[in-house]
Coordinates of C-alpha atoms in Angstrom, one line a residue:
Chain A
M1 CA 40.3 -15.2 57.1
I2 CA 42.1 -13.4 54.2
E3 CA 44.1 -10.3 54.4
V4 CA 45.3 -7.9 51.6
E5 CA 47.1 -5.0 52.0
G6 CA 48.8 -2.7 49.1
L7 CA 48.9 -5.5 46.9
T8 CA 50.8 -4.6 43.7
K9 CA 52.3 -7.0 40.9
F10 CA 54.0 -5.8 37.9
Y11 CA 54.2 -7.6 34.9
G12 CA 57.4 -6.0 33.1
E13 CA 56.5 -2.1 33.0
R14 CA 52.4 -2.7 33.1
A15 CA 51.0 -3.0 37.0
A16 CA 48.4 -6.1 36.5
V17 CA 47.3 -5.1 40.3
Q18 CA 47.9 -1.7 42.1
D19 CA 47.6 -1.0 45.7
V20 CA 44.6 -3.3 46.3
T21 CA 43.6 -3.8 50.0
F22 CA 40.7 -5.7 51.2
S23 CA 39.9 -8.2 53.9
V24 CA 37.3 -11.5 53.7
P25 CA 35.8 -12.3 57.2
R26 CA 35.8 -16.2 57.8
G27 CA 32.4 -17.8 55.9
Q28 CA 32.1 -14.5 53.4
V29 CA 31.4 -15.4 49.7
L30 CA 33.2 -12.8 47.7
G31 CA 32.7 -11.8 44.4
F32 CA 35.8 -10.4 42.5
L33 CA 34.2 -8.5 39.7
G34 CA 36.1 -6.7 36.4
P35 CA 36.6 -7.1 32.8
N36 CA 39.0 -9.3 31.4
G37 CA 42.4 -8.6 32.2
A38 CA 41.7 -6.3 35.7
G39 CA 44.2 -8.2 37.7
K40 CA 41.1 -10.9 39.3
S41 CA 43.1 -13.8 38.2
T42 CA 46.7 -12.3 39.2
T43 CA 45.6 -11.4 42.6
M44 CA 43.9 -15.2 42.8
R45 CA 47.4 -16.3 42.0
I46 CA 48.9 -14.1 44.5
L47 CA 46.6 -15.4 47.2
T48 CA 47.5 -19.1 46.5
G49 CA 50.9 -18.6 46.6
Y50 CA 51.7 -19.4 42.7
L51 CA 53.1 -15.8 42.0
G52 CA 54.5 -13.3 44.4
A53 CA 53.5 -9.7 44.9
S54 CA 55.9 -6.8 43.7
S55 CA 55.0 -4.9 46.8
G56 CA 52.3 -5.4 49.5
K57 CA 51.2 -8.4 51.8
A58 CA 48.4 -11.0 51.8
S59 CA 47.8 -13.7 54.2
V60 CA 45.3 -16.4 54.8
A61 CA 44.1 -17.3 57.9
G62 CA 46.9 -15.5 59.5
F63 CA 49.8 -17.3 57.3
D64 CA 51.4 -14.7 54.7
V65 CA 51.1 -16.1 51.3
L66 CA 55.0 -16.0 50.5
S67 CA 57.0 -16.8 53.6
Q68 CA 54.4 -19.7 55.3
S69 CA 53.2 -20.5 51.7
L70 CA 52.6 -24.0 52.4
E71 CA 50.6 -23.1 55.3
V72 CA 48.5 -21.7 53.3
R73 CA 48.5 -23.5 50.6
R74 CA 47.2 -26.5 53.1
R75 CA 44.2 -24.3 53.9
I76 CA 43.0 -23.4 50.7
G77 CA 40.9 -24.9 47.9
Y78 CA 41.9 -23.4 44.4
L79 CA 40.4 -23.7 41.2
P80 CA 42.5 -21.9 38.4
E81 CA 41.3 -20.2 35.5
T82 CA 40.6 -23.1 32.7
A83 CA 39.9 -26.0 35.2
P84 CA 43.4 -27.8 34.3
L85 CA 43.1 -31.5 35.3
Y86 CA 45.3 -34.6 34.1
S87 CA 42.9 -35.5 31.2
E88 CA 44.2 -39.2 31.0
M89 CA 43.4 -39.8 34.9
R90 CA 40.0 -40.9 36.1
V91 CA 37.8 -38.8 37.9
D92 CA 38.2 -40.9 41.6
G93 CA 42.1 -41.2 40.8
F94 CA 42.7 -37.9 40.1
L95 CA 41.0 -37.1 43.0
N96 CA 42.8 -39.4 45.3
L97 CA 45.9 -37.9 43.9
M98 CA 45.2 -34.7 44.9
C99 CA 44.1 -35.8 48.5
K100 CA 47.3 -37.3 48.5
L101 CA 49.4 -34.2 47.7
R102 CA 47.8 -32.0 50.4
G103 CA 48.0 -34.1 53.1
V104 CA 44.9 -36.3 53.8
P105 CA 45.6 -39.1 55.6
P106 CA 45.3 -42.3 53.7
S107 CA 42.7 -43.8 55.8
R108 CA 40.2 -40.6 55.0
R109 CA 41.0 -40.3 51.3
R110 CA 38.6 -42.7 49.9
S111 CA 35.7 -41.2 52.0
R112 CA 36.8 -37.8 51.1
V113 CA 36.9 -38.5 47.0
D114 CA 33.5 -40.1 47.7
D115 CA 32.1 -37.2 49.2
A116 CA 33.9 -34.6 46.8
I117 CA 32.2 -36.7 44.4
D118 CA 28.9 -36.8 45.4
A119 CA 29.0 -32.8 46.3
C120 CA 29.9 -31.8 42.8
G121 CA 27.2 -34.5 41.3
L122 CA 29.7 -36.6 39.7
G123 CA 28.3 -39.8 41.2
D124 CA 27.9 -41.8 38.2
R125 CA 31.2 -40.4 36.3
A126 CA 33.7 -41.5 39.2
D127 CA 35.7 -43.8 36.8
E128 CA 35.4 -42.4 33.6
V129 CA 38.6 -40.8 32.3
I130 CA 38.5 -37.1 32.7
G131 CA 39.6 -36.4 28.8
R132 CA 36.5 -37.7 27.7
L133 CA 34.2 -35.7 29.9
S134 CA 32.3 -32.3 28.9
R135 CA 33.4 -28.8 29.4
G136 CA 31.0 -28.6 32.5
L137 CA 31.4 -32.2 34.0
R138 CA 35.6 -31.1 33.8
Q139 CA 34.5 -28.1 35.6
R140 CA 32.7 -30.0 38.5
V141 CA 35.8 -32.3 38.6
G142 CA 37.9 -28.9 39.1
L143 CA 35.5 -27.8 41.7
A144 CA 35.7 -31.4 43.3
Q145 CA 39.4 -31.1 43.6
A146 CA 39.7 -27.7 45.6
I147 CA 37.0 -29.0 48.2
V148 CA 38.5 -32.8 48.6
H149 CA 40.7 -31.7 51.2
E150 CA 38.3 -29.6 52.9
P151 CA 40.0 -26.4 52.7
E152 CA 38.6 -23.6 55.0
A153 CA 39.1 -21.1 52.1
L154 CA 38.0 -21.8 48.2
I155 CA 39.5 -19.3 45.7
L156 CA 37.9 -19.9 42.5
D157 CA 38.6 -18.3 39.2
E158 CA 36.0 -17.6 36.9
P159 CA 34.1 -21.1 37.9
T160 CA 31.5 -20.6 35.3
A161 CA 33.4 -19.6 32.3
G162 CA 32.2 -21.7 29.2
L163 CA 29.6 -23.3 30.4
D164 CA 26.2 -23.4 29.1
P165 CA 23.5 -21.8 30.7
G166 CA 21.8 -25.0 32.8
Q167 CA 25.7 -25.9 33.7
T168 CA 26.3 -22.5 35.0
R169 CA 23.3 -22.2 37.1
E170 CA 24.2 -25.6 38.5
T171 CA 27.6 -24.4 39.2
R172 CA 26.4 -21.5 41.1
D173 CA 24.0 -23.8 43.0
L174 CA 27.1 -25.7 44.1
I175 CA 29.0 -22.6 44.9
K176 CA 26.3 -21.0 47.0
E177 CA 26.1 -24.7 48.9
L178 CA 29.4 -25.0 49.1
G179 CA 29.9 -21.2 50.6
R180 CA 27.6 -22.0 53.8
D181 CA 30.3 -23.2 55.7
R182 CA 33.7 -21.9 53.8
T183 CA 34.8 -18.7 52.9
V184 CA 34.8 -18.4 49.2
V185 CA 36.9 -16.1 46.6
L186 CA 35.0 -16.1 43.3
S187 CA 36.0 -14.2 40.4
S188 CA 33.8 -13.4 37.2
H189 CA 33.2 -11.2 34.6
I190 CA 29.3 -12.1 34.7
L191 CA 27.5 -9.4 36.6
S192 CA 24.5 -11.3 37.3
E193 CA 26.4 -14.4 38.5
V194 CA 28.2 -12.4 40.8
E195 CA 24.9 -10.5 42.2
A196 CA 23.6 -14.3 42.3
T197 CA 26.0 -15.6 44.5
C198 CA 27.9 -13.4 46.4
E199 CA 27.0 -11.6 49.6
R200 CA 30.0 -8.8 48.7
V201 CA 31.4 -7.7 45.8
L202 CA 34.7 -6.1 44.9
I203 CA 34.9 -4.3 41.7
I204 CA 38.5 -4.1 40.0
N205 CA 39.3 -2.3 37.2
E206 CA 43.0 -2.0 35.6
G207 CA 44.4 -3.5 38.5
R208 CA 42.6 -0.9 41.2
L209 CA 40.0 -1.7 43.3
V210 CA 36.8 0.6 42.1
A211 CA 34.2 -0.8 44.7
D212 CA 33.4 -2.9 47.9
G213 CA 30.2 -3.7 49.0
P214 CA 27.3 -5.9 48.7
P215 CA 25.7 -6.0 45.1
G216 CA 22.1 -4.5 46.2
K217 CA 23.6 -1.6 48.2
L218 CA 26.7 -1.0 45.4
A219 CA 24.0 -0.3 43.0
Q220 CA 22.0 2.2 45.1
R221 CA 24.8 3.7 46.5
L222 CA 26.5 4.2 43.4
G223 CA 23.5 5.3 41.6
S224 CA 22.3 7.4 44.4
G225 CA 20.7 11.1 42.9
R226 CA 19.4 9.0 39.7
T227 CA 18.5 6.1 41.1
H228 CA 15.1 6.0 38.7
E229 CA 14.9 5.9 35.1
Y230 CA 11.6 5.1 33.4
E231 CA 11.3 4.0 29.8
L232 CA 8.2 4.7 28.2
E233 CA 6.8 4.1 24.8
V234 CA 4.3 6.4 23.8
R235 CA 2.4 7.3 20.5
G236 CA 2.8 10.8 19.5
E237 CA 4.9 13.6 18.5
G238 CA 8.2 13.7 20.4
D239 CA 8.2 17.3 21.0
E240 CA 5.4 17.4 22.3
I241 CA 5.4 14.4 24.8
K242 CA 8.7 16.0 26.0
A243 CA 7.1 19.6 26.8
A244 CA 4.2 18.0 28.7
L245 CA 6.4 15.5 30.2
R246 CA 9.0 18.1 31.6
E247 CA 6.4 20.3 33.4
L248 CA 5.8 17.2 35.9
R249 CA 7.1 17.7 39.1
G250 CA 10.1 15.4 39.9
V251 CA 11.2 14.8 36.3
D252 CA 14.9 15.8 35.9
E253 CA 15.7 15.1 32.3
V254 CA 13.6 13.5 29.5
S255 CA 15.1 12.4 26.2
I256 CA 13.4 11.1 23.4
A257 CA 14.3 8.4 20.5
D258 CA 12.6 6.8 18.0
A259 CA 11.0 3.6 18.4
P260 CA 11.1 1.2 15.7
E261 CA 7.2 1.4 15.4
P262 CA 6.0 4.4 12.9
G263 CA 4.6 7.2 15.0
V264 CA 5.9 6.1 18.3
V265 CA 8.6 7.2 20.5
S266 CA 10.6 5.9 23.5
V267 CA 11.2 8.1 26.3
I268 CA 13.7 8.0 29.0
V269 CA 12.5 9.9 32.3
T270 CA 14.8 10.5 34.9
T271 CA 14.0 11.6 38.3
G272 CA 15.5 11.5 41.8
Q273 CA 11.9 11.2 43.3
S274 CA 10.7 7.6 44.3
D275 CA 7.7 6.8 42.0
L276 CA 6.6 8.7 39.1
R277 CA 4.8 6.0 37.3
E278 CA 1.3 7.3 37.9
A279 CA 2.2 10.9 37.6
L280 CA 3.7 9.8 33.9
S281 CA 1.1 8.0 32.8
K282 CA -1.5 10.4 33.6
A283 CA 0.4 13.3 32.2
I284 CA 0.4 11.3 29.1
I285 CA -3.2 10.4 28.6
D286 CA -4.3 13.8 29.9
G287 CA -1.9 15.3 26.9
G288 CA -3.8 13.4 24.5
F289 CA -1.4 10.4 23.6
G290 CA -1.5 6.8 23.3
L291 CA 0.2 5.2 26.0
L292 CA 2.0 2.0 25.1
E293 CA 4.3 0.8 28.0
V294 CA 5.6 1.9 31.2
Q295 CA 8.8 0.6 32.5
A296 CA 10.6 1.3 35.4
R297 CA 14.1 0.6 35.8
T298 CA 16.8 0.8 39.0
L299 CA 20.2 0.9 38.5
S300 CA 21.5 -3.1 37.9
L301 CA 24.9 -3.9 39.2
E302 CA 25.9 -4.0 35.5
D303 CA 24.8 -0.2 35.1
V304 CA 27.1 0.3 38.1
F305 CA 29.7 -1.3 36.6
L306 CA 29.9 0.1 33.2
K307 CA 29.4 3.5 35.0
L308 CA 32.6 2.8 37.4
T309 CA 34.7 1.6 34.6
K310 CA 33.7 4.1 32.4
T311 CA 34.6 6.7 34.6
D312 CA 37.7 5.6 35.8
R313 CA 39.0 5.4 31.8
E314 CA 38.0 9.1 31.4
G315 CA 39.6 10.2 34.4
Chain B
M1 CA 12.9 -54.0 80.5
S2 CA 10.4 -55.6 78.8
K3 CA 10.8 -56.7 75.2
S4 CA 8.6 -54.0 73.8
S5 CA 9.9 -50.9 75.6
R6 CA 13.5 -51.9 74.4
R7 CA 12.6 -52.4 70.8
K8 CA 11.0 -48.5 71.7
A9 CA 14.3 -47.5 73.1
A10 CA 16.0 -49.1 70.0
K11 CA 13.6 -47.3 67.3
A12 CA 14.3 -44.0 69.3
R13 CA 17.8 -44.8 68.7
H14 CA 17.6 -45.6 65.4
R15 CA 15.7 -42.5 64.5
R16 CA 18.5 -40.6 66.1
Q17 CA 21.1 -42.2 63.7
A18 CA 19.1 -41.3 61.2
T19 CA 18.2 -38.1 61.2
K20 CA 21.4 -36.9 62.6
P21 CA 23.4 -37.1 59.5
A22 CA 20.6 -35.4 57.9
T23 CA 20.8 -37.4 54.3
S24 CA 18.2 -36.8 51.1
A25 CA 14.6 -36.3 52.6
A26 CA 13.8 -39.6 50.0
S27 CA 16.3 -42.1 52.6
R28 CA 14.8 -40.3 55.7
S29 CA 11.3 -40.7 54.8
T30 CA 11.8 -44.9 53.6
G31 CA 13.9 -45.1 57.4
T32 CA 16.7 -47.3 56.2
A33 CA 19.6 -48.0 58.4
T34 CA 22.3 -47.4 55.8
V35 CA 22.2 -43.7 56.5
A36 CA 25.8 -43.5 58.2
R37 CA 28.0 -42.5 54.9
P38 CA 25.5 -42.5 51.9
S39 CA 26.1 -44.2 49.0
R40 CA 26.3 -42.4 45.5
P41 CA 22.3 -42.5 45.0
A42 CA 21.1 -42.4 41.6
A43 CA 18.4 -40.0 42.1
R44 CA 19.7 -37.5 44.3
P45 CA 17.9 -34.4 44.7
P46 CA 19.2 -31.3 43.2
A47 CA 20.0 -29.1 46.2
P48 CA 21.6 -31.3 48.8
P49 CA 20.6 -30.0 52.3
P50 CA 23.1 -28.1 53.9
R51 CA 26.3 -29.0 56.4
R52 CA 25.5 -32.7 55.6
R53 CA 29.1 -33.4 54.7
S54 CA 30.8 -31.9 57.4
E55 CA 28.1 -33.0 60.1
A56 CA 28.5 -36.4 58.9
S57 CA 32.0 -36.6 59.0
K58 CA 32.0 -35.4 62.3
S59 CA 29.6 -37.2 64.2
V60 CA 30.4 -41.0 62.4
A61 CA 33.9 -40.9 62.3
P62 CA 35.8 -39.4 65.0
P63 CA 39.1 -39.3 63.2
V64 CA 41.2 -42.7 64.5
E65 CA 44.7 -42.7 62.8
T66 CA 45.5 -46.0 61.6
T67 CA 49.1 -47.4 61.2
A68 CA 49.1 -46.0 57.7
D69 CA 47.9 -42.7 58.7
A70 CA 50.8 -42.6 61.4
I71 CA 53.6 -43.8 58.8
S72 CA 52.3 -41.0 56.4
R73 CA 52.3 -38.3 58.9
A74 CA 55.8 -39.1 59.8
L75 CA 56.9 -39.1 56.2
R76 CA 55.2 -35.8 55.6
P77 CA 58.0 -33.4 56.1
T78 CA 60.3 -35.0 54.4
G79 CA 58.6 -34.2 51.2
L80 CA 58.9 -38.2 50.0
P81 CA 55.0 -38.9 50.0
N82 CA 54.9 -36.4 47.4
V83 CA 57.8 -37.3 45.7
V84 CA 56.3 -40.5 45.1
A85 CA 53.1 -39.6 44.3
I86 CA 54.1 -37.3 41.6
A87 CA 56.3 -39.8 40.1
R88 CA 54.0 -42.5 40.1
R89 CA 51.4 -40.4 38.4
D90 CA 53.7 -39.7 35.6
L91 CA 55.1 -42.9 35.2
T92 CA 51.2 -44.3 34.9
A93 CA 50.9 -41.2 32.3
L94 CA 53.5 -42.9 30.3
F95 CA 52.0 -46.3 30.1
V96 CA 48.6 -44.7 29.4
S97 CA 50.1 -42.3 26.9
P98 CA 51.2 -43.5 23.3
V99 CA 54.9 -41.7 24.2
G100 CA 56.0 -44.4 26.8
W101 CA 54.8 -47.2 24.3
V102 CA 56.5 -45.8 21.4
V103 CA 59.4 -45.2 23.1
A104 CA 59.8 -48.6 24.3
G105 CA 58.8 -49.8 21.2
I106 CA 61.6 -48.3 19.4
F107 CA 63.8 -49.1 21.8
T108 CA 63.2 -52.4 22.2
F109 CA 63.1 -53.2 18.2
L110 CA 67.1 -51.0 18.1
V111 CA 68.6 -52.9 21.0
S112 CA 67.4 -56.4 19.3
T113 CA 68.4 -55.6 16.0
F114 CA 71.3 -53.2 15.6
G115 CA 72.5 -54.2 19.3
F116 CA 71.9 -57.7 19.3
Y117 CA 71.2 -59.1 16.0
F118 CA 74.2 -57.7 13.9
Q119 CA 76.6 -57.8 16.8
V120 CA 76.3 -61.2 17.7
I121 CA 74.6 -63.3 15.4
A122 CA 75.3 -61.7 12.1
S123 CA 78.9 -61.0 13.0
Q124 CA 79.3 -63.8 15.6
Q125 CA 80.8 -61.3 18.2
A126 CA 79.4 -62.4 21.7
S127 CA 79.7 -59.1 23.5
M128 CA 77.1 -56.3 24.8
D129 CA 79.0 -53.9 22.9
G130 CA 76.2 -53.2 20.4
V131 CA 73.4 -53.4 23.1
F132 CA 75.3 -50.6 24.9
S133 CA 76.3 -48.6 21.7
V134 CA 72.5 -48.3 21.0
I135 CA 71.9 -47.0 24.6
T136 CA 74.5 -44.2 24.3
S137 CA 74.0 -43.3 20.9
F138 CA 70.4 -43.4 20.9
L139 CA 68.2 -44.5 23.7
V140 CA 70.3 -41.3 25.6
P141 CA 70.4 -38.5 23.3
V142 CA 66.7 -39.5 21.3
L143 CA 64.6 -41.1 23.3
I144 CA 65.2 -39.2 26.7
P145 CA 64.3 -36.3 25.6
L146 CA 61.1 -37.7 23.8
L147 CA 60.3 -39.2 27.5
T148 CA 61.2 -35.7 29.3
M149 CA 59.9 -33.1 27.0
R150 CA 56.6 -33.4 28.7
L151 CA 57.4 -33.3 32.2
L152 CA 57.1 -30.0 32.7
A153 CA 56.2 -28.2 29.7
E154 CA 52.9 -30.1 29.0
E155 CA 52.3 -29.1 33.1
R156 CA 52.7 -25.6 31.9
S157 CA 50.5 -25.8 28.5
Q158 CA 47.7 -27.5 30.6
G159 CA 48.0 -25.5 33.4
T160 CA 48.2 -28.3 35.8
L161 CA 51.4 -26.8 37.0
E162 CA 49.2 -24.3 39.0
L163 CA 47.2 -26.9 40.3
L164 CA 50.2 -29.2 41.5
L165 CA 52.3 -25.8 43.0
T166 CA 49.2 -24.3 44.6
S167 CA 48.8 -27.8 46.6
P168 CA 51.3 -27.8 49.4
V169 CA 54.1 -29.2 47.5
R170 CA 57.5 -27.8 47.5
D171 CA 59.3 -26.8 44.3
W172 CA 62.0 -29.6 44.6
E173 CA 59.3 -32.2 45.7
L174 CA 57.7 -31.4 42.2
T175 CA 61.5 -31.5 40.6
L176 CA 62.2 -34.6 42.1
G177 CA 59.3 -36.1 41.6
K178 CA 59.2 -35.4 37.9
W179 CA 62.7 -36.6 37.5
L180 CA 62.1 -40.0 39.6
G181 CA 59.0 -40.7 37.1
A182 CA 61.1 -40.5 34.1
F183 CA 64.1 -42.0 35.3
A184 CA 62.3 -45.1 36.7
F185 CA 60.9 -45.7 33.0
Y186 CA 64.7 -45.2 31.5
L187 CA 65.7 -48.2 34.3
M188 CA 62.9 -49.9 33.1
L189 CA 64.2 -49.5 29.6
L190 CA 67.6 -50.7 30.4
A191 CA 66.2 -53.8 32.5
I192 CA 65.1 -55.0 29.7
T193 CA 68.2 -55.4 28.1
L194 CA 69.8 -57.3 30.8
V195 CA 67.8 -60.2 28.8
Y196 CA 70.7 -60.1 26.3
V197 CA 73.1 -60.5 29.0
A198 CA 71.5 -64.0 30.1
L199 CA 71.3 -64.6 26.2
L200 CA 75.0 -64.2 25.9
R201 CA 75.9 -66.1 28.8
V202 CA 74.3 -69.0 26.7
Y203 CA 76.6 -68.3 24.2
R204 CA 79.7 -67.5 26.4
S205 CA 80.5 -69.0 29.4
D206 CA 83.6 -67.0 30.3
L207 CA 81.3 -63.5 30.4
D208 CA 83.0 -60.8 32.2
F209 CA 80.1 -59.7 34.9
G210 CA 82.4 -57.5 36.5
L211 CA 82.9 -55.6 32.8
I212 CA 79.1 -55.6 32.5
G213 CA 78.2 -54.6 35.8
A214 CA 80.8 -51.7 35.7
T215 CA 78.8 -50.5 32.3
Y216 CA 75.7 -50.7 33.9
V217 CA 76.6 -48.4 36.9
G218 CA 77.7 -45.9 34.1
L219 CA 74.7 -46.1 32.2
V220 CA 72.5 -46.0 35.1
L221 CA 74.5 -42.7 36.0
V222 CA 74.4 -41.6 32.5
G223 CA 70.5 -41.9 32.3
A224 CA 70.3 -39.9 35.9
A225 CA 72.2 -37.0 34.4
A226 CA 70.6 -37.1 31.1
V227 CA 66.7 -37.5 32.6
A228 CA 67.6 -34.3 34.8
I229 CA 69.0 -32.4 31.8
G230 CA 65.9 -33.3 29.5
L231 CA 63.7 -32.1 32.8
L232 CA 65.5 -28.9 33.0
M233 CA 64.8 -28.1 29.3
S234 CA 61.5 -28.9 29.7
S235 CA 61.3 -26.7 32.8
L236 CA 62.0 -23.7 30.5
T237 CA 59.7 -23.3 27.5
R238 CA 55.6 -24.2 27.4
N239 CA 56.2 -26.4 24.1
Q240 CA 57.4 -29.9 24.0
I241 CA 59.0 -30.1 20.7
I242 CA 61.3 -26.9 21.9
A243 CA 61.6 -28.9 25.1
F244 CA 62.8 -31.9 22.9
F245 CA 65.2 -30.1 20.8
L246 CA 66.7 -28.3 23.2
A247 CA 67.3 -31.4 25.3
L248 CA 68.9 -33.5 22.2
I249 CA 71.1 -30.5 21.5
V250 CA 72.3 -30.1 25.2
L251 CA 72.9 -34.0 25.4
L252 CA 75.0 -34.4 22.7
M253 CA 76.9 -31.2 23.4
V254 CA 77.6 -32.7 26.6
W255 CA 78.3 -36.0 25.6
Y256 CA 80.7 -35.1 22.9
A257 CA 81.8 -31.8 24.0
G258 CA 85.6 -33.5 23.1
Y259 CA 84.6 -33.6 19.9
V260 CA 82.2 -30.9 18.9
I261 CA 83.7 -27.8 20.7
G262 CA 87.4 -29.7 20.8
Y263 CA 87.5 -30.1 17.3
F264 CA 87.7 -26.1 17.0
V265 CA 89.5 -25.5 19.7
A266 CA 93.8 -25.6 20.0
P267 CA 95.6 -28.5 21.3
P268 CA 96.1 -28.0 25.0
A269 CA 92.3 -26.8 25.1
N270 CA 90.7 -29.4 23.5
A271 CA 91.8 -31.7 25.9
F272 CA 89.7 -30.1 28.4
F273 CA 86.6 -30.4 26.6
S274 CA 87.4 -33.8 25.9
Y275 CA 88.0 -34.4 29.9
V276 CA 84.9 -32.8 30.5
G277 CA 82.5 -34.6 27.8
G278 CA 80.5 -37.3 29.2
F279 CA 81.7 -39.4 26.6
D280 CA 85.1 -39.9 28.1
R281 CA 83.5 -40.1 31.7
Y282 CA 81.2 -42.6 30.5
R283 CA 84.1 -44.7 28.6
S284 CA 85.8 -45.5 31.8
F285 CA 83.0 -47.2 33.1
T286 CA 83.2 -49.7 29.9
L287 CA 86.6 -50.6 30.2
G288 CA 85.5 -51.9 33.9
L289 CA 86.5 -49.1 36.2
A290 CA 84.0 -47.2 38.1
S291 CA 86.0 -44.5 39.2
V292 CA 85.0 -42.3 41.8
R293 CA 85.9 -39.1 39.9
D294 CA 83.4 -40.4 37.1
V295 CA 80.6 -41.0 39.4
V296 CA 81.0 -37.4 40.9
Y297 CA 80.9 -36.2 37.5
F298 CA 77.3 -37.5 36.6
A299 CA 76.1 -36.9 39.5
T300 CA 77.3 -33.3 39.7
L301 CA 75.4 -32.7 36.5
L302 CA 72.5 -34.4 37.7
V303 CA 72.5 -32.1 41.0
L304 CA 73.2 -29.2 39.2
A305 CA 70.2 -30.0 36.5
L306 CA 68.0 -30.7 39.4
F307 CA 69.0 -27.5 41.6
A308 CA 68.2 -25.5 38.4
T309 CA 65.1 -27.2 37.5
E310 CA 63.9 -26.2 41.1
R311 CA 65.2 -22.8 40.6
I312 CA 63.1 -21.8 37.4
L313 CA 60.4 -23.2 39.0
A314 CA 60.7 -21.2 41.9
S315 CA 61.6 -18.0 40.1
R316 CA 57.7 -17.5 39.1
R317 CA 57.6 -15.9 42.5
W318 CA 59.6 -12.9 42.0
R319 CA 59.4 -12.3 38.0

């Protein structure tokens, strides 16, 4: 559905996107993850034909985004970063205008507008002026305009930015819902969001693609070798605990830090083995320390993300 | 077929219809027949069942092309529907926002006081000169920039430009639509002044309609070019105030080129500047001469400004 090859975009001297290559099959929900300024918006703007690439190619549904821009634009629904809308228009009037501009035949505009309003939960707000709507509702109008002409692919730039937690969840559900029968590319700098909504994640940093895969596998693969970490809170002397735990089979590394409670230390144990919880607690109790808490930490996407962007900066 | 079996068949059909679009569980359990296209229910379940929309539109409404659809499909390649849609939005926006009313208010005030009252009633000169001079000295250089400053600058600063240009709208369609919206408003303001022509007719029976008509042709052309120049200035910046002053300065420069530049230039060259100045080109219309040369002059300004605007919009792709 979406093919991107060697995409590079320079703003003056600075490269916003460098040699990015990926492809999105029809029906996939893809998350574009990266810190602010990583090149997510630029890539999306190139895909929608709003900006031109400095070099490289991109196509949507087989149409080149530059030379067959109109064909591409007919097939996509795009929600720009801040959900820009005409604030003096009414919700239904605005959606009707968008229908017109995207070539929906007159006889079907009414039902398309109603459907989009329904799908985005704007049922009772259809005749309100957009400027008076709350941030969350405006975001929904933005989503409604992206789907009003029933596009094959949706490109959503930070669809939940600036929303409160409740609105964020609603928007995510809506995106999941929309992604059932459409190709969706969404960008975010919030990891949990991408983890929750996307089948596949691309991590982009400083204009370069640094990882590509399903959110679960990505965390697994990139965290291989040090998959498990245990965080323990133990009452006792730090050095003694460290010595006791180091002897355990499978323990790679033990680090000790002070816990807020006096006399208690927090211990982080790293291991390559599968499950050490029992062995750890037994060792602690046998050693005569007080075990207060054991917590297994698997590497989350967040850790992967931080790791990737950090090593990139160092290298 | 017996009555009961017929009823049974009807019921089965009904059930099929009811389940096909797979609306919310609530409406299905009540078994109402009005499920073909769900109206907006107040209490909608938070997660609507999947694929409801696409299935409903496919099964219920096989696309039948109406006459309006056929016309719009035939017109679409010309880009005209987009131009008209954009122009209409801009024109309505002027009436919804205070800008349009302020401009119209200031204009009617000036034209009725300075243009008509002082000229016709106070000075007892039954001519349209006062009205026309308000148009050329105030409406065109000051109020047109007020109308045009927001055209693209606001779209840029609000981000809606991105919305328009990622829709299947060509750059020139947007340019032309924007120009048309503001130009239509200018024509409305111009139309208001026709009231004074009618009033003058009451005072004078020998009113020279040929002369007045030629002047109006000139004013329409001047306005068309001025709106295009204002639009061009609005395409250069995202700041409306800057767009306003740029347009004001450029319009005054073009209009008074003969006086401003010509003043500093030695004789043979100053004739050139007064020749290319808008004022001299417009003056022939006020003398009743709608010459091809002057029509071409304003048409050229119009086309050049629109072309430059389109190029500036397109430049985002290679910058």
